[in-house]
XYZ file of C-alpha atoms in Angstrom:
739
model
C 12.976 -11.421 32.611
C 9.860 -13.476 31.762
C 8.913 -15.057 28.477
C 8.822 -12.450 25.697
C 5.296 -12.092 24.300
C 4.208 -9.742 21.492
C 0.736 -9.507 19.956
C 0.121 -7.952 16.536
C -3.450 -7.858 15.154
C -3.691 -8.458 11.409
C -7.475 -8.236 11.172
C -10.444 -8.073 13.514
C -9.905 -5.313 16.110
C -12.265 -2.428 16.875
C -14.689 -4.008 14.394
C -16.389 -7.326 13.611
C -14.111 -8.266 10.728
C -12.558 -11.757 10.517
C -10.035 -12.833 13.130
C -6.302 -13.057 12.457
C -3.489 -12.259 14.903
C 0.268 -12.754 15.106
C 1.414 -13.885 18.556
C 5.181 -14.093 19.098
C 6.570 -16.177 21.958
C 10.320 -15.622 22.362
C 10.600 -14.939 18.619
C 8.448 -17.900 17.542
C 5.521 -16.538 15.500
C 2.076 -18.100 15.800
C -0.607 -17.047 13.311
C -3.671 -17.481 15.497
C -6.703 -17.888 13.228
C -6.719 -17.034 9.538
C -10.213 -15.727 8.885
C -12.007 -14.151 5.940
C -15.464 -12.710 5.417
C -18.217 -14.074 3.174
C -17.427 -11.465 0.499
C -13.812 -12.715 0.316
C -12.460 -9.168 0.382
C -8.747 -9.428 -0.450
C -7.990 -5.981 1.043
C -8.532 -7.475 4.513
C -5.549 -9.785 3.949
C -2.959 -7.126 3.145
C -1.534 -7.035 6.713
C -1.245 -10.835 6.627
C 0.636 -10.722 3.327
C 3.319 -8.534 4.923
C 4.112 -11.006 7.711
C 3.314 -14.313 5.990
C 6.972 -15.192 5.463
C 7.669 -14.977 9.203
C 4.866 -17.322 10.328
C 6.215 -20.410 12.120
C 2.923 -22.141 13.013
C -0.818 -21.627 12.496
C -3.472 -22.283 15.160
C -7.141 -22.587 14.124
C -9.876 -22.213 16.715
C -13.243 -22.734 14.947
C -14.488 -24.343 11.689
C -16.058 -21.267 10.066
C -14.872 -18.679 7.561
C -14.333 -15.986 10.202
C -11.575 -18.146 11.721
C -10.100 -20.183 8.833
C -11.603 -18.902 5.580
C -8.368 -17.332 4.273
C -6.159 -20.386 4.843
C -6.268 -21.795 1.254
C -5.694 -18.357 -0.281
C -2.886 -17.452 2.143
C -1.036 -20.703 1.542
C -1.343 -20.352 -2.224
C -0.720 -16.636 -2.668
C 1.422 -15.718 0.353
C 3.472 -18.907 0.495
C 2.631 -19.854 4.073
C 4.085 -23.325 4.589
C 4.142 -23.479 8.385
C 2.483 -26.419 10.185
C -1.209 -25.904 10.973
C -2.830 -27.162 14.190
C -6.516 -27.803 14.847
C -8.834 -30.354 16.399
C -10.279 -33.135 14.256
C -13.765 -31.544 13.979
C -12.283 -28.157 13.053
C -10.268 -29.871 10.330
C -13.154 -31.935 8.925
C -15.967 -29.400 9.257
C -13.720 -26.522 8.178
C -12.923 -28.436 4.993
C -16.644 -28.889 4.269
C -17.270 -25.210 4.987
C -14.701 -24.164 2.391
C -16.085 -26.658 -0.153
C -19.569 -25.227 0.323
C -18.376 -21.646 -0.063
C -16.389 -22.449 -3.196
C -19.272 -24.280 -4.904
C -21.749 -21.560 -3.918
C -19.489 -18.871 -5.374
C -18.608 -20.855 -8.495
C -22.291 -21.323 -9.266
C -22.866 -17.567 -9.603
C -19.470 -16.090 -10.564
C -16.110 -16.768 -12.181
C -14.604 -17.294 -8.735
C -10.821 -17.738 -9.004
C -9.352 -16.757 -5.628
C -8.833 -20.429 -4.800
C -9.904 -23.837 -6.104
C -10.943 -27.145 -4.597
C -7.343 -28.304 -5.057
C -6.123 -25.296 -3.087
C -8.534 -26.179 -0.281
C -7.339 -29.788 -0.221
C -3.698 -28.688 -0.291
C -4.205 -26.311 2.643
C -6.054 -28.821 4.809
C -4.235 -32.072 4.056
C -1.246 -31.277 6.272
C -3.166 -30.036 9.314
C -1.908 -31.627 12.524
C -4.967 -32.756 14.492
C -4.987 -32.631 18.278
C -7.501 -33.674 20.913
C -8.654 -31.500 23.797
C -5.972 -30.974 26.474
C -3.363 -32.767 24.350
C 0.038 -31.148 24.833
C 2.076 -30.716 21.670
C 5.750 -29.902 22.151
C 7.175 -27.615 19.490
C 10.641 -28.357 18.154
C 13.416 -26.471 16.430
C 12.921 -22.736 16.706
C 9.979 -23.314 19.056
C 11.863 -25.595 21.455
C 10.381 -25.310 24.941
C 6.939 -24.106 23.772
C 3.937 -26.321 24.468
C 0.516 -25.783 22.866
C -2.792 -27.383 23.824
C -6.384 -26.920 22.545
C -9.206 -26.752 25.104
C -12.980 -26.695 24.739
C -14.475 -23.308 23.857
C -18.127 -24.435 23.827
C -19.079 -22.391 20.730
C -18.798 -24.749 17.729
C -18.165 -28.479 17.470
C -14.426 -28.978 18.027
C -14.005 -25.254 18.698
C -11.084 -24.410 20.946
C -9.246 -21.829 22.868
C -5.484 -22.261 22.797
C -3.069 -22.452 25.697
C 0.534 -21.674 24.793
C 3.035 -22.400 27.566
C 6.690 -21.433 27.829
C 8.783 -21.691 31.020
C 5.692 -22.228 33.162
C 3.853 -19.137 31.891
C 0.532 -19.487 30.070
C -0.567 -17.356 27.120
C -4.247 -18.068 26.457
C -6.081 -17.178 23.245
C -9.826 -17.482 23.939
C -12.313 -15.928 21.518
C -15.938 -16.884 20.842
C -16.356 -19.046 23.935
C -19.603 -20.121 25.559
C -19.921 -20.960 29.250
C -23.424 -22.394 28.881
C -24.091 -26.082 28.389
C -26.234 -26.700 25.307
C -27.792 -29.725 23.621
C -24.743 -30.181 21.392
C -21.807 -29.035 23.514
C -20.591 -28.652 27.056
C -19.583 -25.198 28.216
C -16.052 -23.839 28.009
C -13.359 -24.834 30.501
C -11.819 -21.348 30.468
C -12.965 -20.763 34.061
C -10.616 -23.508 35.253
C -7.638 -21.187 34.691
C -6.528 -18.599 37.216
C -3.921 -15.865 36.713
C -2.406 -16.741 33.310
C 0.412 -14.466 32.206
C -1.531 -13.201 29.156
C -5.150 -13.630 28.071
C -6.235 -12.650 24.541
C -10.009 -12.505 24.255
C -12.747 -10.771 22.289
C -15.270 -8.047 23.076
C -17.843 -9.206 20.524
C -20.698 -9.605 23.041
C -19.501 -7.138 25.666
C -22.597 -4.950 25.274
C -25.063 -7.843 25.109
C -27.376 -7.978 28.118
C -27.886 -11.157 30.074
C -29.499 -13.872 28.003
C -32.594 -15.820 29.111
C -32.194 -19.456 30.218
C -31.494 -21.918 27.417
C -34.824 -23.725 27.684
C -36.685 -20.429 27.469
C -34.696 -19.445 24.361
C -35.365 -22.803 22.733
C -39.094 -22.507 23.407
C -39.236 -18.983 21.963
C -37.579 -20.285 18.784
C -39.997 -23.203 18.506
C -43.043 -21.021 19.200
C -42.105 -18.667 16.351
C -41.582 -21.624 14.011
C -44.851 -23.372 14.901
C -46.849 -20.160 14.613
C -45.719 -19.743 11.001
C -46.185 -23.399 10.085
C -49.713 -23.484 11.477
C -50.505 -20.389 9.414
C -49.485 -22.374 6.302
C -46.232 -20.427 5.866
C -42.696 -21.486 4.963
C -39.669 -20.801 7.140
C -36.164 -20.041 5.861
C -33.340 -20.270 8.405
C -30.067 -18.970 6.876
C -27.299 -20.996 8.537
C -23.587 -21.673 8.341
C -22.372 -24.848 6.676
C -21.273 -26.962 9.627
C -21.257 -24.809 12.759
C -24.225 -23.571 14.800
C -26.595 -25.354 12.416
C -25.859 -28.606 14.285
C -27.377 -27.181 17.481
C -30.476 -26.058 15.558
C -30.873 -29.482 13.963
C -30.825 -31.135 17.401
C -33.393 -28.705 18.809
C -35.810 -29.317 15.924
C -35.218 -33.072 15.736
C -35.818 -33.668 19.437
C -38.903 -31.425 19.574
C -40.428 -33.031 16.469
C -39.775 -36.498 17.907
C -41.254 -35.655 21.317
C -44.401 -33.960 19.951
C -44.897 -36.228 16.912
C -44.943 -33.341 14.426
C -45.047 -34.010 10.685
C -44.024 -30.680 9.148
C -41.047 -31.386 6.846
C -37.586 -30.071 7.784
C -34.884 -29.721 5.129
C -31.150 -29.114 5.546
C -29.843 -27.707 2.265
C -26.129 -27.202 1.540
C -23.778 -28.656 -1.054
C -22.256 -30.849 1.668
C -25.221 -31.494 3.978
C -24.925 -35.285 3.889
C -21.206 -35.206 4.646
C -21.759 -32.700 7.460
C -24.232 -34.972 9.231
C -22.092 -38.051 8.575
C -19.135 -36.411 10.300
C -21.335 -35.227 13.156
C -22.349 -38.853 13.749
C -18.683 -39.776 14.231
C -17.804 -36.893 16.582
C -19.976 -37.845 19.550
C -16.998 -37.814 21.940
C -16.596 -34.086 21.204
C -20.192 -33.326 22.155
C -22.065 -32.875 25.423
C -21.928 -35.420 28.231
C -25.606 -36.223 27.685
C -25.093 -37.164 24.028
C -22.025 -39.257 24.834
C -23.776 -41.052 27.724
C -26.855 -41.766 25.600
C -24.675 -43.433 23.000
C -22.768 -45.447 25.610
C -25.944 -46.671 27.295
C -28.239 -47.371 24.350
C -26.131 -46.797 21.204
C -28.500 -43.938 20.388
C -26.745 -41.542 17.987
C -28.178 -38.032 18.290
C -27.553 -37.351 14.582
C -29.562 -40.243 13.216
C -32.039 -37.634 12.056
C -35.522 -39.062 11.470
C -37.350 -35.792 10.838
C -34.707 -33.886 8.829
C -34.236 -34.476 5.104
C -30.786 -33.725 3.701
C -30.696 -31.938 0.341
C -27.753 -30.780 -1.773
C -29.519 -28.975 -4.623
C -32.373 -26.516 -4.990
C -33.936 -28.708 -7.650
C -34.575 -31.362 -4.990
C -36.386 -28.787 -2.858
C -38.510 -27.683 -5.810
C -39.796 -31.248 -6.197
C -41.226 -31.200 -2.667
C -45.051 -30.871 -2.636
C -46.462 -27.481 -1.700
C -47.126 -26.926 1.975
C -45.571 -25.437 5.093
C -41.951 -26.436 5.590
C -38.692 -25.430 7.292
C -35.519 -25.033 5.253
C -32.133 -24.530 6.885
C -29.935 -23.349 4.018
C -26.442 -21.902 3.627
C -25.170 -19.153 3.629
C -26.032 -17.255 6.809
C -25.031 -13.958 5.193
C -27.542 -14.368 2.319
C -24.796 -13.155 -0.034
C -24.733 -16.315 -2.144
C -25.860 -19.891 -1.837
C -29.220 -21.558 -1.524
C -30.448 -19.210 1.206
C -30.050 -16.233 -1.152
C -32.175 -17.809 -3.880
C -34.860 -19.087 -1.493
C -35.149 -15.663 0.134
C -35.821 -14.091 -3.267
C -38.494 -16.706 -3.961
C -40.251 -16.481 -0.579
C -39.834 -12.827 0.473
C -42.983 -11.564 -1.248
C -45.351 -13.868 0.696
C -46.521 -12.384 4.005
C -47.172 -15.861 5.427
C -43.495 -16.801 5.240
C -40.799 -16.217 7.859
C -37.059 -15.604 7.552
C -35.564 -16.571 10.917
C -32.051 -15.286 11.632
C -30.170 -17.057 14.408
C -26.950 -15.044 14.210
C -25.911 -11.504 13.400
C -25.114 -10.982 9.750
C -21.654 -9.815 8.784
C -21.290 -6.116 7.998
C -22.197 -5.195 4.442
C -24.190 -8.367 3.782
C -27.846 -8.745 2.860
C -28.532 -10.495 6.171
C -27.245 -7.488 8.120
C -29.408 -5.127 6.054
C -32.522 -7.199 6.756
C -31.721 -7.259 10.488
C -31.755 -3.474 10.740
C -34.468 -1.767 12.763
C -36.812 -1.066 11.068
C -36.179 -3.598 8.301
C -36.313 -2.401 4.681
C -39.497 -2.814 2.673
C -37.541 -3.591 -0.485
C -33.977 -4.626 -1.307
C -32.005 -4.842 -4.523
C -30.362 -8.194 -5.155
C -28.205 -9.626 -7.919
C -29.485 -12.875 -9.378
C -26.822 -14.931 -11.127
C -26.764 -18.384 -12.602
C -24.455 -20.483 -14.731
C -25.713 -21.581 -18.148
C -24.082 -23.718 -20.886
C -22.466 -21.985 -23.853
C -24.271 -22.360 -27.191
C -23.910 -21.177 -30.768
C -21.153 -18.715 -31.581
C -20.032 -18.483 -27.951
C -19.516 -22.247 -27.809
C -17.648 -22.225 -31.145
C -15.397 -19.389 -29.981
C -14.757 -21.204 -26.697
C -13.843 -24.449 -28.468
C -11.571 -22.588 -30.892
C -9.797 -20.937 -27.976
C -9.441 -24.273 -26.201
C -8.019 -25.902 -29.345
C -5.503 -23.087 -29.689
C -4.449 -23.537 -26.068
C -4.140 -27.305 -26.520
C -1.928 -26.843 -29.582
C 0.273 -24.393 -27.713
C 0.565 -26.773 -24.779
C 1.348 -29.689 -27.110
C 4.043 -27.630 -28.859
C 5.560 -26.656 -25.529
C 5.493 -30.268 -24.390
C 7.224 -31.357 -27.610
C 9.937 -28.743 -27.244
C 10.491 -29.697 -23.620
C 10.683 -33.362 -24.586
C 13.244 -32.618 -27.300
C 15.339 -30.608 -24.857
C 15.211 -33.460 -22.357
C 16.147 -35.970 -25.076
C 19.139 -33.902 -26.112
C 20.218 -33.541 -22.498
C 19.863 -37.285 -21.973
C 21.828 -38.005 -25.168
C 24.591 -35.675 -24.051
C 24.847 -37.276 -20.630
C 24.997 -40.771 -22.134
C 27.774 -39.714 -24.497
C 29.673 -38.216 -21.604
C 29.991 -41.603 -19.911
C 31.457 -43.114 -23.092
C 28.728 -45.534 -24.183
C 30.394 -47.464 -27.047
C 27.041 -47.907 -28.793
C 26.480 -44.143 -29.216
C 28.232 -42.310 -32.002
C 29.965 -39.199 -30.757
C 28.854 -36.211 -32.808
C 32.173 -34.511 -32.111
C 34.171 -37.201 -33.964
C 34.326 -36.561 -37.658
C 33.720 -39.747 -39.630
C 35.217 -40.133 -43.096
C 32.671 -39.546 -45.822
C 32.870 -39.378 -49.600
C 30.167 -36.713 -49.558
C 31.554 -33.464 -48.225
C 28.117 -31.926 -48.001
C 27.107 -34.491 -45.426
C 29.620 -32.999 -42.998
C 27.662 -29.792 -42.870
C 24.502 -31.168 -41.269
C 25.508 -30.271 -37.700
C 24.765 -32.863 -35.038
C 23.448 -35.354 -37.599
C 26.635 -35.632 -39.658
C 27.788 -38.894 -38.054
C 24.325 -40.467 -37.902
C 23.993 -40.653 -41.687
C 26.539 -43.151 -43.048
C 27.526 -42.759 -46.692
C 27.421 -45.970 -48.667
C 26.624 -49.536 -47.719
C 29.827 -50.154 -45.779
C 30.350 -48.193 -42.573
C 33.837 -47.007 -41.654
C 35.737 -49.475 -39.451
C 35.967 -46.969 -36.572
C 32.201 -46.341 -36.304
C 29.428 -48.230 -34.587
C 25.938 -48.737 -35.898
C 23.221 -46.535 -34.262
C 20.927 -48.430 -31.870
C 17.970 -47.701 -29.634
C 19.032 -47.549 -25.938
C 18.574 -50.863 -24.217
C 18.673 -51.428 -20.467
C 18.454 -54.897 -19.036
C 16.205 -55.169 -15.989
C 17.772 -57.337 -13.323
C 15.737 -58.816 -10.496
C 16.756 -60.672 -7.378
C 15.334 -64.151 -6.950
C 15.194 -66.586 -4.091
C 13.657 -70.044 -3.601
C 10.158 -68.569 -3.562
C 10.479 -66.344 -6.634
C 11.271 -62.682 -7.220
C 12.314 -60.708 -4.131
C 9.939 -57.772 -3.541
C 10.132 -54.662 -1.405
C 7.060 -54.564 0.902
C 7.226 -50.762 1.057
C 6.274 -50.619 -2.633
C 2.882 -52.067 -1.750
C 2.136 -49.990 1.354
C -0.812 -47.599 1.171
C -0.419 -44.155 2.679
C -3.353 -43.664 5.066
C -3.412 -39.901 4.518
C -3.539 -40.317 0.719
C -6.325 -42.871 1.002
C -8.177 -40.578 3.412
C -7.876 -37.603 1.080
C -9.002 -39.631 -1.922
C -12.019 -40.952 -0.063
C -12.819 -37.437 1.130
C -12.815 -36.002 -2.384
C -15.050 -38.770 -3.676
C -17.161 -39.047 -0.543
C -18.055 -35.402 -0.193
C -20.198 -35.407 -3.297
C -21.159 -39.126 -3.532
C -23.078 -38.733 -6.752
C -25.893 -36.596 -5.346
C -25.003 -33.210 -6.836
C -27.364 -31.747 -9.406
C -26.188 -31.272 -13.001
C -25.054 -27.675 -12.550
C -22.989 -28.519 -9.474
C -21.517 -31.623 -11.092
C -20.378 -29.589 -14.072
C -18.742 -27.171 -11.663
C -16.958 -29.919 -9.787
C -15.834 -31.824 -12.870
C -15.382 -28.677 -15.010
C -16.725 -30.557 -18.039
C -19.365 -28.371 -19.668
C -18.442 -24.970 -21.158
C -20.576 -22.412 -19.379
C -20.886 -18.763 -18.448
C -22.493 -16.720 -15.684
C -25.364 -14.377 -16.465
C -26.480 -11.809 -13.889
C -29.341 -9.412 -13.458
C -30.451 -7.009 -10.767
C -33.943 -7.093 -9.379
C -35.886 -5.481 -6.576
C -37.319 -7.808 -3.942
C -40.248 -6.506 -1.935
C -39.961 -7.841 1.608
C -43.440 -8.756 2.819
C -42.457 -11.840 4.812
C -41.744 -11.704 8.538
C -38.147 -11.121 9.643
C -37.153 -12.351 13.108
C -33.750 -12.411 14.806
C -33.079 -14.714 17.772
C -29.649 -15.061 19.307
C -28.443 -18.644 18.848
C -24.808 -17.728 18.190
C -23.584 -19.747 21.148
C -21.424 -17.044 22.731
C -21.322 -15.865 26.340
C -23.222 -12.638 27.016
C -21.636 -9.440 28.337
C -22.365 -10.079 32.014
C -20.977 -13.611 31.880
C -17.845 -12.443 30.039
C -17.117 -9.934 32.794
C -17.581 -12.553 35.527
C -15.323 -15.038 33.733
C -12.593 -12.450 33.204
C -12.775 -11.448 36.862
C -12.411 -15.087 37.883
C -9.551 -15.850 35.484
C -7.886 -12.558 36.477
C -4.977 -12.568 34.004
C -1.825 -10.590 34.669
C -2.228 -8.893 31.272
C -5.314 -8.749 29.074
C -5.529 -8.108 25.312
C -8.946 -7.298 23.796
C -9.703 -8.003 20.123
C -12.673 -8.544 17.778
C -15.597 -6.359 18.683
C -17.078 -3.032 17.749
C -15.224 0.067 18.919
C -17.962 0.780 21.450
C -17.904 -2.773 22.850
C -14.105 -2.852 22.983
C -13.815 0.431 24.877
C -16.637 -0.566 27.245
C -14.986 -3.863 28.166
C -11.548 -2.230 28.427
C -12.840 0.331 30.926
C -14.553 -2.371 32.984
C -11.478 -4.610 33.070
C -9.149 -1.782 34.108
C -11.354 -1.222 37.151
C -12.249 -4.803 38.054
C -9.899 -7.331 36.429
C -6.276 -6.202 36.064
C -4.294 -2.967 35.643
C -2.747 -4.004 32.317
C -5.438 -4.023 29.586
C -4.537 -3.519 25.913
C -6.712 -2.950 22.849
C -4.279 -2.621 19.908
C -5.066 -1.351 16.429
C -4.392 -3.198 13.158
C -0.649 -3.945 12.740
C 0.123 -2.315 16.092
C 2.559 -4.610 17.884
C 2.239 -4.569 21.671
C 4.652 -6.052 24.190
C 2.864 -8.047 26.893
C 5.941 -9.737 28.309
C 5.352 -11.007 31.814
C 6.888 -9.223 34.791
C 7.893 -12.566 36.246
C 11.552 -13.574 36.187
C 12.419 -17.142 35.273
C 15.879 -18.682 35.311
C 17.226 -22.074 34.372
C 19.474 -23.631 37.001
C 21.357 -26.889 37.363
C 21.102 -29.097 40.426
C 24.636 -30.054 41.453
C 25.402 -33.690 42.152
C 26.647 -32.787 45.638
C 23.293 -31.178 46.436
C 21.206 -34.053 45.075
C 23.161 -36.643 47.022
C 21.852 -35.120 50.291
C 18.202 -34.695 49.228
C 15.749 -37.101 50.866
C 12.725 -37.890 48.700
C 9.414 -38.962 50.179
C 6.935 -40.977 48.159
C 3.545 -39.286 47.880
C 1.197 -41.406 45.796
C 2.707 -41.796 42.335
C 5.239 -39.031 42.937
C 8.323 -38.359 45.028
C 8.881 -34.931 46.570
C 11.530 -33.405 48.789
C 12.613 -30.132 50.394
C 15.607 -28.554 48.685
C 17.657 -25.977 50.618
C 20.424 -24.508 48.483
C 22.273 -21.390 47.490
C 22.809 -20.149 43.942
C 26.244 -20.336 42.431
C 27.844 -20.679 39.025
C 28.846 -23.959 37.426
C 32.063 -24.449 35.472
C 30.299 -23.770 32.148
C 28.998 -20.433 33.459
C 25.353 -21.491 34.000
C 23.559 -21.016 37.316
C 23.715 -23.944 39.691
C 22.165 -24.805 43.057
C 24.815 -25.714 45.635
C 24.457 -27.109 49.201
C 24.104 -24.590 52.025
C 27.225 -23.798 53.977
C 25.158 -23.744 57.233
C 22.497 -26.179 58.487
C 19.064 -25.435 56.929
C 16.227 -24.116 59.132
C 13.407 -26.512 60.068
C 10.404 -26.673 57.756
C 6.757 -26.363 58.644
C 4.536 -29.275 57.720
C 2.992 -28.890 54.273
C -0.098 -30.753 53.104
C 0.224 -31.852 49.464
C -2.607 -33.009 47.214
C -6.100 -32.083 46.125
C -9.525 -32.908 47.410
C -12.925 -33.142 45.789
C -15.678 -31.812 47.978
C -18.128 -34.482 46.843
C -15.668 -37.261 47.794
C -14.952 -35.651 51.165
C -18.698 -35.390 51.802
C -19.053 -39.146 51.334
C -16.039 -39.769 53.588
C -17.475 -37.663 56.419
C -20.834 -39.394 56.049
C -19.082 -42.744 56.425
C -17.587 -41.448 59.681
C -21.054 -40.710 61.052
C -20.954 -36.949 60.581
C -24.037 -35.194 59.238
C -22.967 -33.298 56.111
C -24.672 -31.431 53.252
C -23.956 -28.821 50.558
C -25.396 -25.367 51.224
C -24.625 -22.093 49.455
C -21.618 -23.462 47.593
C -20.017 -24.754 50.808
C -19.966 -28.050 52.683
C -21.783 -27.807 56.020
C -20.337 -30.366 58.444
C -22.273 -31.102 61.629
C -24.054 -28.144 63.171
C -21.483 -25.361 63.200
C -18.546 -26.175 60.887
C -18.384 -25.069 57.231
C -15.837 -26.066 54.585
C -15.368 -24.146 51.328
C -12.919 -23.812 48.437
C -11.878 -20.358 47.267
C -9.598 -19.256 44.427
C -6.410 -17.368 45.210
C -6.024 -14.462 42.786
C -2.964 -13.072 44.569
C -0.688 -15.701 43.068
C 1.058 -14.805 39.818
C 1.477 -17.236 36.973
C -0.713 -19.971 35.548
C -2.594 -22.717 37.252
C -5.784 -23.097 39.184
C -4.702 -22.258 42.754
C -7.342 -22.790 45.415
C -7.447 -22.611 49.206
C -9.622 -24.644 51.545
C -11.173 -22.642 54.374
C -12.518 -24.357 57.495
C -14.898 -22.109 59.451
C -16.618 -22.617 62.773
C -16.221 -22.219 66.559
C -13.290 -24.034 68.158
C -14.792 -27.203 69.542
C -14.320 -30.941 69.608
C -16.377 -31.197 66.442
C -14.175 -28.598 64.701
C -10.910 -30.424 65.532
C -12.396 -33.792 64.598
C -13.398 -32.544 61.142
C -10.009 -30.842 60.713
C -8.236 -34.140 61.442
C -10.412 -35.883 58.868
C -9.531 -33.148 56.368
C -5.796 -33.467 57.016
C -6.028 -37.222 56.524
C -6.969 -36.643 52.871
C -3.563 -35.088 52.124
C 0.063 -36.151 52.140
C 2.160 -34.525 54.858
C 5.626 -33.299 53.910
């Protein structure tokens, strides 16, 4: 039987809710993504709470709330203590995303689901991996290998490959096959016939998108039209995800056309976001990396974008047309919410949405067709306590401090008594044993409990007693010819601790406004006041798809190419999920699953894998042949049982049959083209194939008939049998090792 694989959705199936799934590989439980929505609805996490104790490892795919937003809460409330795996950008940018959400919520509510300390605690132990880096699980997960690979959606975003006994389980959601300014496309298409593929149906109904350059120009045209009409533009964005692509588009266009309209990036962590982006160039597109290698030109040295971390800074900007990219994309809280309220009534202004709003959010309401003419919003702000409220707060705080001091005193007394008891137990001659009755002329003194032997009657103590003393311990140090001997480990600095400390200080680097600083330092007594108001929407509302996900047609082509043995569909509306399921059953594979919440499905592979031992007698007769850096050999054997009962390969009792010649290796068509040209053969690429001479064509094709993982391809040589055909075939064979 193959590797046992079970998939159990915890959130995010048949809807667009956050993503969270339990994937079990031979009993080892992976929590793949731990998402939450912008409303932080705790009811969505109930399925997770029921399985939290069984989680053995957590895999994070993207640095946004839909994929990791519930991690601090789950670790604090559900007791998840399993190791967490992510790429470096997902770790860094995900941390900033959670900081931004916490500060945005704390500014307008008594938010208590998690704190900054909870965020730090959840993220500080994340194990960071690079793309294609294999990580070998140990203990209960022995034999399982995980590796992150580029998804092409967000910076550092991944799809996960989980391998056990040669079978691949791939979790690939929110991928993008298109190459953009910021990122290369996904490498998902490099896989053929994995045992299980878990993917989403989010864009299954989306029609084919226009070319990237056309999309970029449409975005810029809408922006320039508003600016030239003396209007302001609000772009609600995420904290550290797709906003990076938008910043590059605007920065490069402004630089190329010498525009002077101001651009502002406004989040609580905008400066830290851009600073990290500057250091993650190796995770970005080939063009960005090459530009830095050639000219040390960093794409995120933004000359036309001003970074802001408070609304008060924006209010100081002179009047005039401007672009503001502000968090949050949902318009539920944050700077974007407040700016929308301020700008919505002016018909010259534009609110430009670049991603679909989450269900139930203000952004989703405004994206409806037709959009509403008026919306009700809740305006909240934090103000300092004054007067009677401040006095009552201080009185309550004093009462709490006294209670805490009393508790601390009681605990200290208990510890002192315990310490005294332990010292007496070892027979310290300088401590008077309370159990020994000392002679006293005052009988009343004997009735003072534990203190009866501490008080000595008269000026002369009994001969059997010892005078009470404070404990004294002599510190002894080792010395050599150079002075006191020290332990170097006492002076070592833990890199992770230093990194965390610098992060906590560096994120806010003194630039927060007074309200935010009071939130972070929790110094000024304050309260939140709220009021409802009606906002009349007279500004323009435009939605353009810059989510960075593959469209429906591309998803279908990719799934047909990958052609998994079993397919699991998650995260998408019911209509999109059923549409993609029906298509895949007809065109991709016969085993397509779309489970419901907490429905566990068994997608164990039909392949059979066995572990066998190679007997010493067999190996002594095997002849290895060196092929490049490897050695390979034919092995002809029969299966038997070893002494310990395991399967073993034994030598054949009869002579083995002869083997046909096998060509081993791989060939790159571009390299072979150059080789043929050096041999005087006219060669060119045409229609995805290599045309050699006048009549011979060479092409690579995938083999979808093979089961299991790996990218299996065949080389097909086509053309009439002729001298030219055989000459090119010989050249082709020469590129391989013959076995």
